[in-house]
PDB file of C-alpha atoms and ligand atoms in Angstrom:
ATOM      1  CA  UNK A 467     -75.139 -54.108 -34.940  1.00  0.00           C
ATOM      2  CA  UNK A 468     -73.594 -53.586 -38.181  1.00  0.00           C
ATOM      3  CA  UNK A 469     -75.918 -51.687 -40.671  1.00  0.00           C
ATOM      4  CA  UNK A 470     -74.228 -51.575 -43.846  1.00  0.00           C
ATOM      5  CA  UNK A 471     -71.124 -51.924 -46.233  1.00  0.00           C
ATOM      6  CA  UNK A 472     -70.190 -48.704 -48.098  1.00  0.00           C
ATOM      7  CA  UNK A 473     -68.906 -50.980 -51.685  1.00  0.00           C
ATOM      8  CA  UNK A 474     -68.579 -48.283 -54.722  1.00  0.00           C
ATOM      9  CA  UNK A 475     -71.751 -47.172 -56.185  1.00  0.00           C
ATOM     10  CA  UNK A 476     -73.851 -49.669 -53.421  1.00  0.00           C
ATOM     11  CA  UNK A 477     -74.816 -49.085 -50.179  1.00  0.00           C
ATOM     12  CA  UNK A 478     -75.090 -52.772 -49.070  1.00  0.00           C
ATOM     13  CA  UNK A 479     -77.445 -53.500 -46.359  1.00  0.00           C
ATOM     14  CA  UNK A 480     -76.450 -56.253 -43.878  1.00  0.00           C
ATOM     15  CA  UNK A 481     -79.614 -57.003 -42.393  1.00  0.00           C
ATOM     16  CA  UNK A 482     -79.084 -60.777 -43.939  1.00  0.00           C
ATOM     17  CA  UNK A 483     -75.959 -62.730 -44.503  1.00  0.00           C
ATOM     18  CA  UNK A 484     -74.799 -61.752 -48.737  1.00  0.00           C
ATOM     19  CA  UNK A 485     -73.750 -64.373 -50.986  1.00  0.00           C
ATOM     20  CA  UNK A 486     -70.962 -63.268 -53.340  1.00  0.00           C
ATOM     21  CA  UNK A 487     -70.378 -65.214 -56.640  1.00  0.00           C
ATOM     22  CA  UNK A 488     -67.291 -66.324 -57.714  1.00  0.00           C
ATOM     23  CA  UNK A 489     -65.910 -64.975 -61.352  1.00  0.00           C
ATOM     24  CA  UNK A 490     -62.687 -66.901 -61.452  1.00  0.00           C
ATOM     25  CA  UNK A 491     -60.950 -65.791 -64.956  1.00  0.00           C
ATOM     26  CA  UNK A 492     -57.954 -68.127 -64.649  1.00  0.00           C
ATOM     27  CA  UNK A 493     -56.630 -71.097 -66.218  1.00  0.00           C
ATOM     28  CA  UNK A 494     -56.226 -73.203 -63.224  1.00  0.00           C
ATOM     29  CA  UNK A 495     -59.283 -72.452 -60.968  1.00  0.00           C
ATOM     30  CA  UNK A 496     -58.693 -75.592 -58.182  1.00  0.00           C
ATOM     31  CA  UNK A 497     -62.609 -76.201 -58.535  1.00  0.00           C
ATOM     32  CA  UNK A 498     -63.557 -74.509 -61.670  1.00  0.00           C
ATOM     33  CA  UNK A 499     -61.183 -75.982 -64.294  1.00  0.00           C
ATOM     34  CA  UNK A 500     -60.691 -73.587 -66.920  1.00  0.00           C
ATOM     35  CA  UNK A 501     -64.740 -74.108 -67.557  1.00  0.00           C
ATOM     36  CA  UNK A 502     -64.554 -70.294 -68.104  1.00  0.00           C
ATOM     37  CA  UNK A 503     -61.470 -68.942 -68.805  1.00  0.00           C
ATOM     38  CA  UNK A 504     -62.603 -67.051 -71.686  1.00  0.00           C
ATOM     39  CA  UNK A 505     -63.688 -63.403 -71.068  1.00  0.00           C
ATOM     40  CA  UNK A 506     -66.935 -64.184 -72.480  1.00  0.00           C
ATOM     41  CA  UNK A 507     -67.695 -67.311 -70.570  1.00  0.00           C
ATOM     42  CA  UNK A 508     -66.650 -65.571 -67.519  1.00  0.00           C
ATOM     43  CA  UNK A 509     -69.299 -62.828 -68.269  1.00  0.00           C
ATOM     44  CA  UNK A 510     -71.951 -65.583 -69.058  1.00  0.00           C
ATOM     45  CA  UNK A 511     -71.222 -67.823 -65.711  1.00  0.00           C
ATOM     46  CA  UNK A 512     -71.459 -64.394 -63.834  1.00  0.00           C
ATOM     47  CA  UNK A 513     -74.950 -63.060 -65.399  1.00  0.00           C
ATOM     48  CA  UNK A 514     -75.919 -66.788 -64.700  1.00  0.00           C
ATOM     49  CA  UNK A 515     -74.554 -66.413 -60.797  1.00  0.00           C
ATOM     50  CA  UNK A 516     -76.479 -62.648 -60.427  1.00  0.00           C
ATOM     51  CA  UNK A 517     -80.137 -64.186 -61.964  1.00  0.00           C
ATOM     52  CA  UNK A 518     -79.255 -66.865 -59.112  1.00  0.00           C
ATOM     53  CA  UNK A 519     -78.932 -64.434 -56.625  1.00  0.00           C
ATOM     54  CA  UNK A 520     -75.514 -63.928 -56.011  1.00  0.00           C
ATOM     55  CA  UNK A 521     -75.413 -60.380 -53.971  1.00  0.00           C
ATOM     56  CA  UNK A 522     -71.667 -59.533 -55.316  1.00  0.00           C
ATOM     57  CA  UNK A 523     -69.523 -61.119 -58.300  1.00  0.00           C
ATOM     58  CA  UNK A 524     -65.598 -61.346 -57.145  1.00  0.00           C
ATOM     59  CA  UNK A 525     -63.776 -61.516 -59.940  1.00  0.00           C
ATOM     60  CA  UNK A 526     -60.622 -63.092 -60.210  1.00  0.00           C
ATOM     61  CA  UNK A 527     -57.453 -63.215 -62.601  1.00  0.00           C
ATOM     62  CA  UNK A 528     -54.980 -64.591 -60.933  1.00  0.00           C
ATOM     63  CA  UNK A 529     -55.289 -68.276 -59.079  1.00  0.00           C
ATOM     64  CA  UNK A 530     -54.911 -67.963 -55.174  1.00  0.00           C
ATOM     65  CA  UNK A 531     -54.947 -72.116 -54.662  1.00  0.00           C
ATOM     66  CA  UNK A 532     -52.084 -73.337 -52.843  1.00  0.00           C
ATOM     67  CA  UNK A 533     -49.288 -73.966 -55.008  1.00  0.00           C
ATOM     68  CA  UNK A 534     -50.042 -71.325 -57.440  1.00  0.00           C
ATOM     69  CA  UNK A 535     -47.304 -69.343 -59.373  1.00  0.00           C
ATOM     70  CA  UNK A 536     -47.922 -65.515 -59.722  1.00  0.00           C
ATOM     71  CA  UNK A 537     -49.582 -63.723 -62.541  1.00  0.00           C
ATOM     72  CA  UNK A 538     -47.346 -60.711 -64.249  1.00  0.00           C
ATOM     73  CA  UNK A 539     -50.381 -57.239 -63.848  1.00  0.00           C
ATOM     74  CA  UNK A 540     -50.312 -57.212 -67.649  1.00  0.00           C
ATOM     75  CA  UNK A 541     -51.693 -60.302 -67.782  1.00  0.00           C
ATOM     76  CA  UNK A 542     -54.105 -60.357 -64.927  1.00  0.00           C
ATOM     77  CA  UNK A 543     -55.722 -57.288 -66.008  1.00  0.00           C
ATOM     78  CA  UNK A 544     -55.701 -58.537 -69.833  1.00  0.00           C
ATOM     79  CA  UNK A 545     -57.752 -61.462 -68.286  1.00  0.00           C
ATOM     80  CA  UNK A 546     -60.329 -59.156 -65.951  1.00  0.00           C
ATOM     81  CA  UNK A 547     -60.775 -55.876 -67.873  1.00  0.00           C
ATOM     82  CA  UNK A 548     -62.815 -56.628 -70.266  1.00  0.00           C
ATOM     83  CA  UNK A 549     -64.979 -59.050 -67.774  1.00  0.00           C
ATOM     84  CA  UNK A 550     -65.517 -55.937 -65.785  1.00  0.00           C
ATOM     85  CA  UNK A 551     -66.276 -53.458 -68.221  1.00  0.00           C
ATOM     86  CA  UNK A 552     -68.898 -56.745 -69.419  1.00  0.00           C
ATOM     87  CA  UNK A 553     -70.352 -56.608 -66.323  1.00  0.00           C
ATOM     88  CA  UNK A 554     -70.864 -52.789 -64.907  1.00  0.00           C
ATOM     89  CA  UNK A 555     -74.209 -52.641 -65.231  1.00  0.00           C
ATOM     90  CA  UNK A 556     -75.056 -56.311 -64.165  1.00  0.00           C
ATOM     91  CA  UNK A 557     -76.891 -54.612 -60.662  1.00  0.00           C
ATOM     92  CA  UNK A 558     -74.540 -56.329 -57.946  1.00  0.00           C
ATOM     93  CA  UNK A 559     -71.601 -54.523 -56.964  1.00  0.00           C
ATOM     94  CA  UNK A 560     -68.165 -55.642 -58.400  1.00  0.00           C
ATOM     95  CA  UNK A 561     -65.223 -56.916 -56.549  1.00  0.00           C
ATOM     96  CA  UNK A 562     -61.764 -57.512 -57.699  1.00  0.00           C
ATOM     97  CA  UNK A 563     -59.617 -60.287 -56.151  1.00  0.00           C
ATOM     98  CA  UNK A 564     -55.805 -58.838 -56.389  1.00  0.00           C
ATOM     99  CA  UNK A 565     -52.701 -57.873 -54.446  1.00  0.00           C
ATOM    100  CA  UNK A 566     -51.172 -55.880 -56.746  1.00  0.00           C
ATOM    101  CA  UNK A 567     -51.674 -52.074 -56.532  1.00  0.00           C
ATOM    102  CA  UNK A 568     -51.250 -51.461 -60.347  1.00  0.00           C
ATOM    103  CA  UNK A 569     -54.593 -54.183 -60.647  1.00  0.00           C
ATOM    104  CA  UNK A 570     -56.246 -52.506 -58.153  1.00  0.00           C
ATOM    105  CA  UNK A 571     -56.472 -48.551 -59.745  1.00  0.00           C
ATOM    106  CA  UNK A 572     -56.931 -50.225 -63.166  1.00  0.00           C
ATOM    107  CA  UNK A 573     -59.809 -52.462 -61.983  1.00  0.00           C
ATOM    108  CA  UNK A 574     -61.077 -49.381 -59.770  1.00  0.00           C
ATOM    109  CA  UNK A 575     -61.006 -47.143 -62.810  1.00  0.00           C
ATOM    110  CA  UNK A 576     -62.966 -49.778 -65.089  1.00  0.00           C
ATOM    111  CA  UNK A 577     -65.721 -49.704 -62.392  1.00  0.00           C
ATOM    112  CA  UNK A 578     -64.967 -51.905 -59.917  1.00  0.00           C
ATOM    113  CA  UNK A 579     -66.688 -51.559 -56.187  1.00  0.00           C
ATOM    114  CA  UNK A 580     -64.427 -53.588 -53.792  1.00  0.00           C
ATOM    115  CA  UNK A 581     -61.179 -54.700 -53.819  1.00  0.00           C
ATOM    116  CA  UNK A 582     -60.865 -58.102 -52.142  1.00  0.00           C
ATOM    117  CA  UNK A 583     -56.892 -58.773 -50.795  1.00  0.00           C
ATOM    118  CA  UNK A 584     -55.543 -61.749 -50.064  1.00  0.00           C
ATOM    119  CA  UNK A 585     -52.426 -60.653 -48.806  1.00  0.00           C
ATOM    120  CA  UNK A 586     -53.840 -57.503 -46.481  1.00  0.00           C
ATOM    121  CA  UNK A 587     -53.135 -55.090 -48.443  1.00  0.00           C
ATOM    122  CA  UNK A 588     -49.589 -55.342 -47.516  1.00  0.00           C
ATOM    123  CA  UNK A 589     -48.170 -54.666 -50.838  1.00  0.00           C
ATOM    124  CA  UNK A 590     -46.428 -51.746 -51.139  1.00  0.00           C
ATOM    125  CA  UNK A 591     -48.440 -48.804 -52.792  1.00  0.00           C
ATOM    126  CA  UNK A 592     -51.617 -50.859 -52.238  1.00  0.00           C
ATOM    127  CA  UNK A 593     -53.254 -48.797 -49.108  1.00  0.00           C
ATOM    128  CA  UNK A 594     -52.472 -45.907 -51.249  1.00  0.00           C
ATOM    129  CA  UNK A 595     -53.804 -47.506 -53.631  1.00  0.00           C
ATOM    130  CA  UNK A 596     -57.353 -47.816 -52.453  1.00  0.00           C
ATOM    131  CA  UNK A 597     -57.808 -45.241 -49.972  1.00  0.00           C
ATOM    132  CA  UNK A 598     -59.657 -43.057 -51.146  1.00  0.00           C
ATOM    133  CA  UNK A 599     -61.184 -44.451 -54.151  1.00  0.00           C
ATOM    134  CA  UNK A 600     -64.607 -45.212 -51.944  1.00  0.00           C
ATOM    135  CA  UNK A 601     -64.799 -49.249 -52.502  1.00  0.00           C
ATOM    136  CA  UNK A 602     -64.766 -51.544 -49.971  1.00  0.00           C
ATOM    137  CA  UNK A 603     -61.798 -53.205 -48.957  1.00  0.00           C
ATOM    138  CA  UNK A 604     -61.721 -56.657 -47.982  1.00  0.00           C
ATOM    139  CA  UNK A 605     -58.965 -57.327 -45.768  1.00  0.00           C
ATOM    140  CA  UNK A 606     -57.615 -61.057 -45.397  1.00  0.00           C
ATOM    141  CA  UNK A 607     -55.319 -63.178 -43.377  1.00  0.00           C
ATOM    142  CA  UNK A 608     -52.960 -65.541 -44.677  1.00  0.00           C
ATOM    143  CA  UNK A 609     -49.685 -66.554 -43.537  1.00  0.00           C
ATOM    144  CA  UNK A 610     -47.100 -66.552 -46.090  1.00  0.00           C
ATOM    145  CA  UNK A 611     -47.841 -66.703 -49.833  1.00  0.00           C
ATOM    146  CA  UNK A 612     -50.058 -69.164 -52.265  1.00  0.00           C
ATOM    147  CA  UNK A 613     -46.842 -70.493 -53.607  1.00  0.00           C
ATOM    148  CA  UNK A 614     -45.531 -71.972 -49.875  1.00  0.00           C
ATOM    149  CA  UNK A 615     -48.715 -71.082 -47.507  1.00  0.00           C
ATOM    150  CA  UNK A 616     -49.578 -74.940 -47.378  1.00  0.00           C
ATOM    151  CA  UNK A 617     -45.808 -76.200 -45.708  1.00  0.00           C
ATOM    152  CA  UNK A 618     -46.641 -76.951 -42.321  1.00  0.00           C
ATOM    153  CA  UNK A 619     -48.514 -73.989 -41.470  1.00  0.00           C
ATOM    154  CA  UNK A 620     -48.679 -73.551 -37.389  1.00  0.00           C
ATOM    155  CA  UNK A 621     -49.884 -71.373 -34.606  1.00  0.00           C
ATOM    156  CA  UNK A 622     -49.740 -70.976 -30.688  1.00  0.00           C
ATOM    157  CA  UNK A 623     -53.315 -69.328 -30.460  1.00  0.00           C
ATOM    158  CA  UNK A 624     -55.229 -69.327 -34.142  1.00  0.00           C
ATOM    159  CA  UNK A 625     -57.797 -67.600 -32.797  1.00  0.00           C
ATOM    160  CA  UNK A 626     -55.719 -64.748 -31.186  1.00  0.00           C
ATOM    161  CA  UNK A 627     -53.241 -64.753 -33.961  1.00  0.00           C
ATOM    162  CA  UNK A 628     -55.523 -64.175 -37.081  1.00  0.00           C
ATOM    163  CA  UNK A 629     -57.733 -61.973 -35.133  1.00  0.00           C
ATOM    164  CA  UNK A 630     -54.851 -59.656 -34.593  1.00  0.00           C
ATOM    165  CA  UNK A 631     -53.544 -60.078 -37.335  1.00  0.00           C
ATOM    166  CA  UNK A 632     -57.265 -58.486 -38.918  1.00  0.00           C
ATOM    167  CA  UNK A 633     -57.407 -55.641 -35.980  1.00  0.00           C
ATOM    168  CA  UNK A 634     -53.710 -54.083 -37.200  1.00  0.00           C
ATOM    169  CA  UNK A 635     -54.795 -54.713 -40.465  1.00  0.00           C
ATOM    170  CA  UNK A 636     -58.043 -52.645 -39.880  1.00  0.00           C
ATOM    171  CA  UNK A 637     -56.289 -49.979 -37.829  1.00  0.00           C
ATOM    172  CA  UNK A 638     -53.649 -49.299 -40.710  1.00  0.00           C
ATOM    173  CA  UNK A 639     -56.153 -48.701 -43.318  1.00  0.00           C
ATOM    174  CA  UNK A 640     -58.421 -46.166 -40.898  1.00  0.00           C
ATOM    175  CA  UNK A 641     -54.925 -44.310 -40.275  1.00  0.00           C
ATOM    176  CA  UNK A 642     -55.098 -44.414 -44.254  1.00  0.00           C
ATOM    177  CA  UNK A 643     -58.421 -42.781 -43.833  1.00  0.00           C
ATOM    178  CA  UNK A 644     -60.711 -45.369 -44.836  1.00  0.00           C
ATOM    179  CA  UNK A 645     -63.378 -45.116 -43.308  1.00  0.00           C
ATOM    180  CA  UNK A 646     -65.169 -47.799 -41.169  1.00  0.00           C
ATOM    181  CA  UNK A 647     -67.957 -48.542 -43.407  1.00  0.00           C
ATOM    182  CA  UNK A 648     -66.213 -49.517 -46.284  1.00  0.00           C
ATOM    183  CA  UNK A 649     -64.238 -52.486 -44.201  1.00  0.00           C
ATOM    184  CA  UNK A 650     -64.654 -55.977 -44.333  1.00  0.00           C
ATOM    185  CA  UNK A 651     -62.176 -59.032 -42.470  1.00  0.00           C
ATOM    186  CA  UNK A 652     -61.937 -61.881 -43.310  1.00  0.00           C
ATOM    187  CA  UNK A 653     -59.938 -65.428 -41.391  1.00  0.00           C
ATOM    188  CA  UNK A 654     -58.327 -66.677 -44.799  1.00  0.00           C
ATOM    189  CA  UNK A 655     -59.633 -70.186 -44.998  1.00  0.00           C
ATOM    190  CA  UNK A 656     -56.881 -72.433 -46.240  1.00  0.00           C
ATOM    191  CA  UNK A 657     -54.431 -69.731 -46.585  1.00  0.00           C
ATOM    192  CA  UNK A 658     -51.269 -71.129 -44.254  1.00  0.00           C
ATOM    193  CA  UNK A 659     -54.033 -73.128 -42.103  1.00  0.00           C
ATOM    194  CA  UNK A 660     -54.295 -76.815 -41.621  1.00  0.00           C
ATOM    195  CA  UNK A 661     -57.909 -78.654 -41.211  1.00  0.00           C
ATOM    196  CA  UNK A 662     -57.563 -78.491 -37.801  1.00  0.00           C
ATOM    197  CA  UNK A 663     -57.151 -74.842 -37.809  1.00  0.00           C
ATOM    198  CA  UNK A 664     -59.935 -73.625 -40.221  1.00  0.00           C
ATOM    199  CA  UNK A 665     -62.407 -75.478 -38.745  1.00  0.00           C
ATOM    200  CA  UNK A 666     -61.275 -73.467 -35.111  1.00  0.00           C
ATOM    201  CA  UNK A 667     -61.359 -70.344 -36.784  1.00  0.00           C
ATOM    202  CA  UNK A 668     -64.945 -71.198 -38.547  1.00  0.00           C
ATOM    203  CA  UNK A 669     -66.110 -71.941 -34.937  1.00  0.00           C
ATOM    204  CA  UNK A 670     -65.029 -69.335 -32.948  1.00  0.00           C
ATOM    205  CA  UNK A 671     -65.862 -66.926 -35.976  1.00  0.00           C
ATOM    206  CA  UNK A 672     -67.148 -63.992 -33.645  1.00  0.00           C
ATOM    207  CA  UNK A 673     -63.491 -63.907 -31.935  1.00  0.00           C
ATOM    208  CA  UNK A 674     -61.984 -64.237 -34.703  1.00  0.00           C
ATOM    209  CA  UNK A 675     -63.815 -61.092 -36.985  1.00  0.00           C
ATOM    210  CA  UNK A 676     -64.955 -59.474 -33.689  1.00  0.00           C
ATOM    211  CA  UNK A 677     -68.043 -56.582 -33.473  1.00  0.00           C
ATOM    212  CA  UNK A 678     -66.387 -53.712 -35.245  1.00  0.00           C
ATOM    213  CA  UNK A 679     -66.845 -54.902 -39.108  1.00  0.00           C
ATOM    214  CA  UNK A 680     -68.283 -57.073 -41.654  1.00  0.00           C
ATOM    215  CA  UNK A 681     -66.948 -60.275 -42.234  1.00  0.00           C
ATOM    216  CA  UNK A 682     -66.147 -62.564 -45.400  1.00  0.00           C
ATOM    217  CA  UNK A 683     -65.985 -66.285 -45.608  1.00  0.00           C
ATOM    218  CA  UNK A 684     -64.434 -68.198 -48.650  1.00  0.00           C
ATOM    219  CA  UNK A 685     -65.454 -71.741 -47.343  1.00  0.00           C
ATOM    220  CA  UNK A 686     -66.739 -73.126 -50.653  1.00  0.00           C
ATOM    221  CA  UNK A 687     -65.531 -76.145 -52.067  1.00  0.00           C
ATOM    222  CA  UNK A 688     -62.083 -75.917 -50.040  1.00  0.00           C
ATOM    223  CA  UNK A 689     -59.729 -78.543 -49.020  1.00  0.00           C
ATOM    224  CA  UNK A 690     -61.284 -78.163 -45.568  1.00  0.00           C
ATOM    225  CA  UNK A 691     -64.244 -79.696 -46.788  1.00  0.00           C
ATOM    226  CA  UNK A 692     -62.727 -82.604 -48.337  1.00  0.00           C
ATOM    227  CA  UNK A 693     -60.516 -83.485 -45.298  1.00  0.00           C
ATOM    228  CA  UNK A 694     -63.799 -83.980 -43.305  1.00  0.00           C
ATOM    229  CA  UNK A 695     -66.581 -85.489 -46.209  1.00  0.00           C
ATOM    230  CA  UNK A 696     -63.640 -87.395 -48.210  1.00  0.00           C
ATOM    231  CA  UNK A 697     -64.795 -86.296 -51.717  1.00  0.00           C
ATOM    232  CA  UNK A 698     -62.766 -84.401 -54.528  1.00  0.00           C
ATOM    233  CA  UNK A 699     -63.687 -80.671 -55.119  1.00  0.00           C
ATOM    234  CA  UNK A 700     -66.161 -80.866 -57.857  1.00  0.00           C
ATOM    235  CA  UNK A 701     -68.207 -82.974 -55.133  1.00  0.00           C
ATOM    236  CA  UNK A 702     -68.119 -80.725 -51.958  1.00  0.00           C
ATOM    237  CA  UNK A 703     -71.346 -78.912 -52.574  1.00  0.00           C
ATOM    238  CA  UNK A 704     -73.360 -80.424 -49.888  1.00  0.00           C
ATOM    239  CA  UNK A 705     -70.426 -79.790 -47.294  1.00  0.00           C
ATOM    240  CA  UNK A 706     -69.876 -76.399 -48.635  1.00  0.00           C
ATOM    241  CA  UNK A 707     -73.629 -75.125 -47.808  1.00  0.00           C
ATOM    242  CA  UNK A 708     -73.204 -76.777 -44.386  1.00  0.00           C
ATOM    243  CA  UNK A 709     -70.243 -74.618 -43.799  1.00  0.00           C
ATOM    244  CA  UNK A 710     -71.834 -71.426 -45.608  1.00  0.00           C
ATOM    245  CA  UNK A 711     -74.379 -71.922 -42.772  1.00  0.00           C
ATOM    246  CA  UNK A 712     -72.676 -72.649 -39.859  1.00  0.00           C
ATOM    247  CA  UNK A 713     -70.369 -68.993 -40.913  1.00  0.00           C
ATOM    248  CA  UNK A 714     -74.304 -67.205 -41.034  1.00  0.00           C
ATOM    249  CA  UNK A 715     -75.242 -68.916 -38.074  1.00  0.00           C
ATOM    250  CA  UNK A 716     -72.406 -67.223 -36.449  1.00  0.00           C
ATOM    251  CA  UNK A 717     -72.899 -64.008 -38.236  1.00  0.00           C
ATOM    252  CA  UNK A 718     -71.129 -63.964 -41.053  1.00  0.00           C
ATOM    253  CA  UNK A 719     -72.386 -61.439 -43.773  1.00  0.00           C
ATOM    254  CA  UNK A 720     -70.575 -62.298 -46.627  1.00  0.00           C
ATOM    255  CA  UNK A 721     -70.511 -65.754 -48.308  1.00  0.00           C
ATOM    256  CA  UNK A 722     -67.740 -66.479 -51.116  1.00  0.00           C
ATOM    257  CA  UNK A 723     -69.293 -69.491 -53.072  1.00  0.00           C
ATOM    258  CA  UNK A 724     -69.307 -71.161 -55.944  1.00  0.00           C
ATOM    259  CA  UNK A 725     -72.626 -72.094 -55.545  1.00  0.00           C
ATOM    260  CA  UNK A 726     -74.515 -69.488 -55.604  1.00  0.00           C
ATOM    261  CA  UNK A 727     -78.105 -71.056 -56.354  1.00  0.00           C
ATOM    262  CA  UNK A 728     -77.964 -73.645 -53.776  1.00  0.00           C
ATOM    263  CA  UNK A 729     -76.714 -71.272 -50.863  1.00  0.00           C
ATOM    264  CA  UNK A 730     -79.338 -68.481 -51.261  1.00  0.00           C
ATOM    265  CA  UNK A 731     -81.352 -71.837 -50.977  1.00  0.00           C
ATOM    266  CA  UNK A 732     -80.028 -72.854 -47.546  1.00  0.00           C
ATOM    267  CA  UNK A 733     -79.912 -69.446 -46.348  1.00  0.00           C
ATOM    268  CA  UNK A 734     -83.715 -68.871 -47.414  1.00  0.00           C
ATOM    269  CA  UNK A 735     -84.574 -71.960 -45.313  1.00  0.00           C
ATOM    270  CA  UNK A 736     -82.574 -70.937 -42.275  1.00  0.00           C
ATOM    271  CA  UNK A 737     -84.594 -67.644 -42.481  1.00  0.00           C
ATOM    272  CA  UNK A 738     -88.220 -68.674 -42.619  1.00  0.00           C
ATOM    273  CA  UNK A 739     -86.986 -71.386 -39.624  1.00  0.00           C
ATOM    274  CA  UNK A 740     -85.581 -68.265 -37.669  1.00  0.00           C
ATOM    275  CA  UNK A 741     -87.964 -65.561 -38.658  1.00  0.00           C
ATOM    276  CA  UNK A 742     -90.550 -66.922 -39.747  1.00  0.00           C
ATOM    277  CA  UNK A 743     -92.421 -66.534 -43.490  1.00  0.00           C
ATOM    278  CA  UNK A 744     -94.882 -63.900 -44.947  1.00  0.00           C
ATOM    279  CA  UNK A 745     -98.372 -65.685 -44.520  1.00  0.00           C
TER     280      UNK A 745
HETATM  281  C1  LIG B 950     -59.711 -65.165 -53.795  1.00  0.00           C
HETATM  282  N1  LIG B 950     -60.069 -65.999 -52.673  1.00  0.00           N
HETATM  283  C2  LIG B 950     -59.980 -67.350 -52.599  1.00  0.00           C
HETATM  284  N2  LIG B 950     -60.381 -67.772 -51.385  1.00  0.00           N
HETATM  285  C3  LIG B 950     -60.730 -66.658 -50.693  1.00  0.00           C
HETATM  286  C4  LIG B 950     -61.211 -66.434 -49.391  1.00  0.00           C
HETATM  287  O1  LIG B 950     -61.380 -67.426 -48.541  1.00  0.00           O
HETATM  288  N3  LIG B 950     -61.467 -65.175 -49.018  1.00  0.00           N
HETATM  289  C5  LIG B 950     -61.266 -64.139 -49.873  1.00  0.00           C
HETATM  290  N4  LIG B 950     -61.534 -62.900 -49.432  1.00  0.00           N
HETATM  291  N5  LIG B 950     -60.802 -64.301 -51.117  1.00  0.00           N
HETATM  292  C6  LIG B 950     -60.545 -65.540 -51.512  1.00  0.00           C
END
């Protein structure tokens, strides 16, 4: 069994499944709006997500919904500096959602504990840029890019394809010598994936991740819900705890929500029905 992820300055245990909050610091957040755009609102919602009991903050400056354009690095890291250097000593570790190297030793260098890829850390320089900087890595699948991912995304085994996919992924950055502790996969919900597909790759999660690392699950609020409960983003919080816990259920250890409060709620409830509570 997995004991813990090496993230920064934590040692996270992973004796329970984690919720990490989401920090998104971008205009166009799909769910989010640009409710906190601002640096300083971005700071508030996250102090607000850690006294809820978000385990992690991932903080974001560049939108990864489908369709999105890319964000120049001077302006991503204008966005998420100062949110990070805000937040340092908030008590959960930081993570950084960014594929571009240059983001990733500035936001490292500010304080951050994990850098959270989208793309795999296929960028050039990125590996490099990461390896030995002691963070955890969080390693994701998607096919294609946020601009295109979406056209007619298809597969001959989803399963066998994204775990792959993950596996090469993990064996480049041990060659890179990071070490095993410090890795974390993760299927790429709606990244190149139809309904259809997610909701294969949230079933057969243990294939998918396999034994060898910690995974992370960005379920929340995603179009996958909304094919299945018919209801617009801002309403998908009911569907989006249902699929935080069928991912735990299934042994996921990190949750990506936007709902923090309400999932630490769920996953509370699952406990004391699994384990039992403290008379
Ligand atoms: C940034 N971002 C948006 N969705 C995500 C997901 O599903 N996983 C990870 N790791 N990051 C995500």
């Amino acid at each position: 069994m997995l004991q813990h992820l090496q993230c920064g300055r934590f040692r996270l245990s992973l004796e329970r499944p984690l919720v990490m909050g989401i920090v998104n610091v971008t205009p166009d957040s799909f769910s989010d709006g640009n409710a906190h755009f601002q640096p300083d609102q971005a700071v508030a919602h996250a102090r607000l997500l850690v006294e809820e009991g978000a385990d992690l903050l991932d903080i974001g400056g560049e939108s990864t919904r489908p369709g999105a354009q890319a964000v120049p690095a001077d302006e991503e890291l204008r966005r998420i500096l100062p949110v990070i250097e805000a937040l340092r000593d908030c008590g959960v570790p930081l993570s950084v959602d960014t594929c571009k190297p240059s983001v990733m030793r500035a936001a490292l260098e500010a304080g951050a504990d994990m850098i959270n890829d989208i793309g795999g850390f296929s960028a050039p320089g990125a590996v490099e840029a990461v390896a030995d900087a002691g963070c955890a890595l969080c390693l994701m699948h998607m096919r294609g890019e946020p601009r295109t991912m979406q056209d007619a995304p298809s597969y001959r085994d989803v399963v066998a394809e994204v775990h792959d996919y993950l596996d090469q992924g993990a064996r480049r950055l041990r060659r890179a010598g990071v070490a095993a502790d410090r890795i974390v996969l993760d299927p790429g919900f709606g990244f190149g994936k139809t309904a259809a597909h997610n909701y294969t790759l949230l079933r057969e999660l243990p294939r998918v991740v396999g034994r060898d690392y910690p995974s992370l699950l960005g379920l929340s609020r995603k179009s996958m819900i909304g094919a299945v409960t018919g209801r617009p983003a801002s309403r998908r919080l009911g569907g989006s705890v249902a699929a935080a816990l069928a991912g735990a259920i299934r042994g996921a250890h990190i949750l990506r929500v936007h709902d923090v409060a309400d999932t630490v709620d769920a996953l509370r409830v699952w406990s004391a029905v699994e384990r039992g509570v403290r008379a």
